[in-house]
Tab-separated table of C-alpha atoms in Angstrom:
chain	number	residue	atom	x	y	z
W	7	MET	CA	6.395	-12.139	-18.044
W	8	LEU	CA	3.655	-12.301	-15.640
W	9	ARG	CA	6.209	-10.369	-13.017
W	10	GLY	CA	6.543	-7.593	-15.447
W	11	LEU	CA	2.758	-7.326	-15.931
W	12	TYR	CA	2.215	-6.851	-12.094
W	13	THR	CA	5.230	-4.389	-12.017
W	14	ALA	CA	3.278	-2.333	-14.772
W	15	ALA	CA	0.023	-2.510	-12.950
W	16	ALA	CA	1.686	-1.509	-9.727
W	17	GLY	CA	3.119	1.626	-11.355
W	18	MET	CA	-0.237	2.439	-12.796
W	19	MET	CA	-2.063	2.359	-9.356
W	20	THR	CA	0.962	4.472	-7.953
W	21	GLN	CA	0.661	7.296	-10.662
W	22	GLN	CA	-2.900	7.276	-10.310
W	23	ARG	CA	-2.809	7.910	-6.496
W	24	MET	CA	-0.140	10.534	-7.360
W	25	HIS	CA	-2.467	12.088	-9.973
W	26	ASP	CA	-5.336	12.236	-7.384
W	27	THR	CA	-3.118	13.746	-5.048
W	28	VAL	CA	-2.067	16.745	-6.997
W	29	THR	CA	-5.585	17.288	-8.082
W	30	GLN	CA	-6.679	17.686	-4.764
W	31	ASN	CA	-3.832	20.344	-3.899
W	32	ILE	CA	-5.023	22.131	-6.896
W	33	ALA	CA	-8.452	21.941	-5.991
W	34	ASN	CA	-7.464	23.635	-2.668
W	35	VAL	CA	-5.343	26.259	-4.060
W	36	ASN	CA	-7.781	29.027	-2.690
W	37	THR	CA	-8.474	27.092	0.765
W	38	PRO	CA	-7.083	29.335	3.616
W	39	GLY	CA	-4.255	27.533	5.657
W	40	TYR	CA	-4.402	24.645	3.283
W	41	LYS	CA	-1.094	22.720	3.348
W	42	SER	CA	-0.072	20.719	0.007
W	43	VAL	CA	0.119	17.074	0.081
W	44	ASN	CA	2.949	14.948	-1.381
W	45	GLU	CA	2.788	11.400	-2.284
W	46	VAL	CA	5.644	9.135	-1.053
W	47	ALA	CA	6.716	6.033	-3.441
W	48	HIS	CA	8.478	3.132	-2.305
W	49	SER	CA	9.790	0.261	-4.317
W	50	PHE	CA	8.961	-3.431	-3.570
W	51	PRO	CA	11.960	-5.510	-2.183
W	52	GLU	CA	14.778	-5.528	-4.869
W	53	VAL	CA	15.463	-8.938	-6.488
W	54	LEU	CA	19.056	-10.192	-6.786
W	55	ILE	CA	19.827	-11.301	-10.460
W	56	SER	CA	22.439	-14.001	-10.370
W	57	LEU	CA	23.885	-16.158	-13.311
W	58	MET	CA	25.246	-19.679	-12.529
W	59	ASN	CA	28.923	-19.875	-13.113
W	60	GLY	CA	29.724	-23.690	-13.216
W	61	SER	CA	31.181	-25.297	-10.421
W	62	ASP	CA	32.275	-21.862	-9.014
W	63	GLY	CA	28.920	-20.947	-7.643
W	64	THR	CA	26.950	-17.911	-9.054
W	65	GLN	CA	27.921	-14.726	-10.505
W	66	GLN	CA	25.827	-11.488	-9.356
W	67	ILE	CA	24.774	-9.361	-12.292
W	68	GLY	CA	22.891	-6.844	-10.303
W	69	LYS	CA	19.467	-5.959	-8.940
W	70	LEU	CA	15.889	-5.601	-10.201
W	71	ASN	CA	12.999	-3.538	-8.689
W	72	THR	CA	9.823	-5.610	-8.527
W	73	GLY	CA	7.331	-2.717	-8.569
W	74	VAL	CA	6.660	0.454	-6.718
W	75	PHE	CA	3.655	1.672	-4.594
W	76	ALA	CA	2.398	4.943	-2.879
W	77	GLU	CA	3.685	4.339	0.700
W	78	GLU	CA	2.279	7.604	2.511
W	79	SER	CA	1.046	11.026	2.081
W	80	LEU	CA	2.918	13.947	3.615
W	81	SER	CA	1.798	17.374	4.318
W	82	THR	CA	4.198	20.204	3.411
W	83	TYR	CA	4.137	22.841	6.242
W	84	THR	CA	5.665	25.878	4.486
W	85	GLN	CA	4.395	29.274	5.086
W	86	GLY	CA	1.740	30.386	2.939
W	87	ASP	CA	1.047	34.182	1.745
W	88	LEU	CA	-1.056	36.292	4.061
W	89	ARG	CA	-3.681	38.440	2.451
W	90	GLU	CA	-5.690	41.188	4.061
W	91	THR	CA	-9.602	40.547	4.300
W	92	GLY	CA	-10.669	43.424	6.725
W	93	LEU	CA	-12.718	41.312	8.532
W	94	GLN	CA	-11.899	41.391	12.160
W	95	SER	CA	-12.875	37.751	12.574
W	96	ASP	CA	-10.174	36.533	10.213
W	97	PHE	CA	-6.745	35.535	11.675
W	98	GLY	CA	-3.686	34.583	9.889
W	99	LEU	CA	-0.607	32.756	11.561
W	100	GLU	CA	2.798	33.435	10.505
W	101	SER	CA	5.372	31.551	11.917
W	102	SER	CA	9.118	30.815	11.538
W	103	LEU	CA	9.961	28.751	14.593
W	104	GLU	CA	13.260	27.736	15.418
W	105	LEU	CA	14.560	24.265	17.080
W	106	GLN	CA	17.807	23.929	19.058
W	107	ASP	CA	20.127	21.134	18.575
W	108	PRO	CA	20.537	19.778	22.067
W	109	ALA	CA	24.274	18.713	21.508
W	110	THR	CA	25.571	22.206	20.321
W	111	GLY	CA	22.777	24.644	21.617
W	112	GLN	CA	22.536	26.070	18.289
W	113	SER	CA	19.414	26.433	16.149
W	114	TYR	CA	19.208	24.056	13.152
W	115	PRO	CA	19.685	25.657	9.707
W	116	PHE	CA	16.248	24.510	8.086
W	117	ASP	CA	15.992	24.677	4.333
W	118	GLU	CA	13.104	26.306	2.478
W	119	SER	CA	10.896	23.198	3.140
W	120	GLY	CA	11.548	23.193	6.886
W	121	LYS	CA	13.845	20.296	6.819
W	122	TYR	CA	17.385	19.549	8.143
W	123	VAL	CA	19.294	16.528	7.427
W	124	LYS	CA	21.866	15.486	10.361
W	125	ALA	CA	25.418	13.997	9.572
W	126	ASP	CA	23.896	10.771	10.901
W	127	GLY	CA	21.159	11.041	8.000
W	128	SER	CA	18.450	11.511	10.598
W	129	VAL	CA	15.773	14.312	9.475
W	130	VAL	CA	14.711	17.248	11.714
W	131	TYR	CA	11.527	19.297	10.917
W	132	ARG	CA	10.683	23.113	11.698
W	133	PRO	CA	8.050	23.271	14.520
W	134	GLN	CA	4.592	24.636	13.382
W	135	ALA	CA	2.128	26.838	15.103
W	136	PHE	CA	-1.604	26.037	14.829
W	137	PHE	CA	-4.865	27.261	15.977
W	138	THR	CA	-6.392	25.008	18.621
W	139	VAL	CA	-10.209	23.909	18.130
W	140	GLN	CA	-12.535	21.496	19.632
W	141	ASP	CA	-14.828	19.272	17.341
W	142	ASN	CA	-18.230	18.467	17.960
W	143	ASP	CA	-17.226	15.287	20.073
W	144	GLY	CA	-14.922	17.576	22.439
W	145	ASN	CA	-11.474	16.307	20.852
W	146	VAL	CA	-8.846	18.659	20.720
W	147	ARG	CA	-7.756	19.450	17.012
W	148	TYR	CA	-5.281	21.959	15.358
W	149	THR	CA	-5.693	24.016	12.029
W	150	ARG	CA	-4.318	26.797	10.153
W	151	ASP	CA	-7.458	28.142	8.734
W	152	GLY	CA	-8.142	31.480	10.807
W	153	SER	CA	-11.318	32.134	9.015
W	154	PHE	CA	-13.558	32.289	12.185
W	155	HIS	CA	-17.127	33.552	12.976
W	156	VAL	CA	-19.219	34.407	16.088
W	157	ASN	CA	-22.499	32.620	16.947
W	158	ALA	CA	-25.358	34.074	18.648
W	159	ALA	CA	-24.140	32.694	21.900
W	160	GLY	CA	-20.847	34.945	21.573
W	161	GLN	CA	-18.686	31.684	21.070
W	162	LEU	CA	-15.842	31.960	18.237
W	163	LEU	CA	-16.175	29.198	15.815
W	164	SER	CA	-14.103	27.955	12.966
W	165	SER	CA	-15.248	27.628	9.281
W	166	THR	CA	-16.102	23.887	10.055
W	167	GLY	CA	-18.278	25.009	13.131
W	168	PHE	CA	-15.535	23.550	15.699
W	169	LYS	CA	-15.161	25.851	18.738
W	170	VAL	CA	-12.046	27.891	18.946
W	171	LEU	CA	-10.262	27.300	22.322
W	172	GLY	CA	-8.683	30.107	24.486
W	173	SER	CA	-5.585	29.961	26.374
W	174	ASP	CA	-7.225	28.281	29.298
W	175	GLY	CA	-8.240	25.258	27.012
W	176	GLN	CA	-11.780	26.225	27.015
W	177	PRO	CA	-14.165	27.349	24.154
W	178	LEU	CA	-13.975	31.027	23.885
W	179	VAL	CA	-17.038	32.809	24.798
W	180	LEU	CA	-16.346	36.745	23.767
W	181	ASN	CA	-17.453	39.260	26.373
W	182	ARG	CA	-17.814	41.980	23.809
W	183	SER	CA	-18.400	42.228	20.179
W	184	LEU	CA	-15.498	41.142	18.013
W	185	ASP	CA	-15.718	44.337	15.816
W	186	SER	CA	-14.894	46.479	18.679
W	187	MET	CA	-11.868	44.509	20.049
W	188	GLN	CA	-8.353	43.975	18.503
W	189	VAL	CA	-6.225	40.951	18.800
W	190	ASP	CA	-2.229	41.504	19.061
W	191	ALA	CA	0.424	39.071	17.766
W	192	GLN	CA	0.107	36.869	20.690
W	193	GLY	CA	-3.558	36.195	20.241
W	194	LYS	CA	-4.489	38.262	23.254
W	195	PHE	CA	-8.027	40.345	22.783
W	196	LEU	CA	-7.816	44.150	23.583
W	197	TYR	CA	-10.773	46.430	24.110
W	198	GLN	CA	-9.530	50.175	23.849
W	199	GLY	CA	-6.251	49.203	23.860
W	200	LYS	CA	-6.568	47.376	27.229
W	201	PRO	CA	-6.509	43.296	27.503
W	202	THR	CA	-9.872	41.672	28.195
W	203	GLY	CA	-8.148	38.547	29.985
W	204	GLN	CA	-9.203	36.396	26.883
W	205	GLN	CA	-6.460	34.753	24.366
W	206	LEU	CA	-6.311	32.418	21.474
W	207	GLN	CA	-4.806	29.312	22.244
W	208	VAL	CA	-1.971	28.735	19.568
W	209	SER	CA	-0.338	25.475	19.914
W	210	VAL	CA	3.119	24.604	18.539
W	211	ALA	CA	3.840	21.097	17.204
W	212	THR	CA	7.458	20.440	17.562
W	213	SER	CA	7.052	17.250	15.464
W	214	PRO	CA	4.509	18.356	13.026
W	215	TYR	CA	4.699	15.316	10.702
W	216	GLU	CA	3.213	13.169	13.687
W	217	LEU	CA	0.151	15.045	13.032
W	218	VAL	CA	-2.774	13.040	11.288
W	219	ARG	CA	-5.138	14.959	8.733
W	220	ARG	CA	-8.779	14.830	9.758
W	221	GLY	CA	-10.198	16.737	6.770
W	222	ASN	CA	-11.291	20.163	6.086
W	223	GLY	CA	-7.795	21.653	7.137
W	224	VAL	CA	-8.017	19.869	10.591
W	225	TYR	CA	-5.153	17.763	12.168
W	226	GLU	CA	-5.163	15.584	15.141
W	227	ALA	CA	-2.241	14.814	17.491
W	228	VAL	CA	-2.827	11.059	18.204
W	229	ASP	CA	0.038	11.172	20.558
W	230	PRO	CA	0.456	14.730	21.925
W	231	GLN	CA	3.736	13.800	23.486
W	232	LYS	CA	5.278	12.537	20.400
W	233	ALA	CA	4.178	15.381	18.247
W	234	GLY	CA	5.473	17.599	21.138
W	235	ILE	CA	2.366	19.555	21.331
W	236	ARG	CA	2.955	22.971	23.658
W	237	ASN	CA	1.532	26.382	24.005
W	238	LEU	CA	3.047	29.262	21.911
W	239	THR	CA	5.416	31.450	24.470
W	240	THR	CA	6.436	34.971	23.857
W	241	THR	CA	9.782	34.060	22.851
W	242	ASP	CA	8.498	31.999	19.765
W	243	ALA	CA	8.840	33.381	16.179
W	244	ALA	CA	5.349	33.561	15.625
W	245	SER	CA	2.635	35.843	15.272
W	246	VAL	CA	-1.396	36.287	14.782
W	247	HIS	CA	-2.595	38.680	12.245
W	248	GLN	CA	-6.211	39.960	12.684
W	249	GLY	CA	-8.055	41.004	9.725
W	250	SER	CA	-5.883	38.712	7.479
W	251	LEU	CA	-5.846	34.949	6.290
W	252	GLU	CA	-3.146	32.496	5.458
W	253	GLY	CA	-3.466	31.565	1.877
W	254	SER	CA	-2.793	28.064	0.668
W	255	ASN	CA	0.887	27.019	0.316
W	256	VAL	CA	0.259	25.166	-3.134
W	257	ASN	CA	2.741	25.966	-6.023
W	258	THR	CA	0.517	25.790	-8.990
W	259	ALA	CA	3.085	25.788	-11.404
W	260	GLN	CA	4.745	22.725	-10.076
W	261	SER	CA	1.529	20.920	-9.394
W	262	MET	CA	0.769	21.220	-13.175
W	263	VAL	CA	4.361	19.811	-13.904
W	264	ASP	CA	3.806	16.865	-11.409
W	265	LEU	CA	0.095	16.426	-13.332
W	266	MET	CA	1.545	15.923	-16.401
W	267	THR	CA	4.421	13.757	-15.010
W	268	ALA	CA	2.012	11.432	-13.182
W	269	GLN	CA	-0.241	11.257	-16.436
W	270	ARG	CA	2.735	10.259	-18.748
W	271	ALA	CA	4.090	7.734	-16.355
W	272	TYR	CA	0.736	6.133	-16.116
W	273	GLU	CA	0.403	6.019	-19.941
W	274	ALA	CA	3.690	4.500	-20.240
W	275	ASN	CA	2.893	1.655	-17.835
W	276	GLN	CA	-0.380	1.372	-19.436
W	277	LYS	CA	1.242	0.598	-22.828
W	278	MET	CA	3.728	-2.100	-21.099
W	279	ILE	CA	0.487	-3.774	-19.976
W	280	GLN	CA	-0.801	-3.737	-23.658
W	281	PHE	CA	2.483	-5.158	-24.794
W	282	TYR	CA	2.231	-8.028	-22.225
W	283	ASP	CA	-1.182	-8.745	-23.073
W	284	LYS	CA	-0.250	-8.837	-26.758
W	285	SER	CA	2.513	-11.219	-25.968
W	286	LEU	CA	0.322	-13.726	-23.910
W	287	ASP	CA	-2.190	-13.814	-26.534
W	288	LYS	CA	0.266	-14.710	-29.131
W	289	THR	CA	1.815	-17.377	-26.689
W	290	VAL	CA	-1.406	-18.884	-26.033
W	291	ASN	CA	-3.136	-18.938	-29.388
W	292	GLU	CA	-0.044	-19.199	-31.862
W	293	VAL	CA	3.005	-20.665	-30.027
W	294	GLY	CA	0.689	-22.942	-28.103
W	295	ARG	CA	-1.215	-24.255	-31.165
W	296	VAL	CA	2.001	-25.371	-32.789
């Protein structure tokens, strides 16, 4: 009986975490470049149920899960819609990067979620492009939020105040007013149609799920080599759009469904705990007294 009580309690905690994750997604539906988060649940080790079958040993009946827990939170790196803002300091990233199978030389046919499952069951994810910034401690970070601004010193800063890096890996200090310059699809700054020698550093994460969220739409590559960090090339299917911002990729309709599902599952586990509580109360106060 206590095993069922613990199983229901584990279910409640898992559904509460899923509810909090969906709530976070809904709260960031208007955040530029925000990537929705999905909670991944995993069951506790399964228990094999057996029945004694006389001298012949035991007979296998089946398996029973002993609970569930929220294992990890995974970002969904699908492309968000681009919306025009008219501000020269806003930049939107649009990418549909490809990755070739080293065995066949053909590009992987990624699905809408940016995932491809090989014949052996292994999963390959679509590479993703990011703006490259430097935090206040000098660490390199990555973001899809291109709502930048220029400070009094001419430095290009992100919405969180981080320094935006140029193609040379150094913080960008603009030599002209941003309102008088244009930025092409490769992130190069142009003045009167001519390159100024400055360029946004757009980085590509070949394995984006190796990135770690650091809050405010910023990601960290703990192991850049494992994440496959490299610079964007002219052959990559990615482009920078000045005067636009990438919106959140949160699906509000699906989020509301997930929210209600988590709530109903939480209530079901709550009812089970109440049932076990009443059963234990009856066992102790009535059956035990007899």
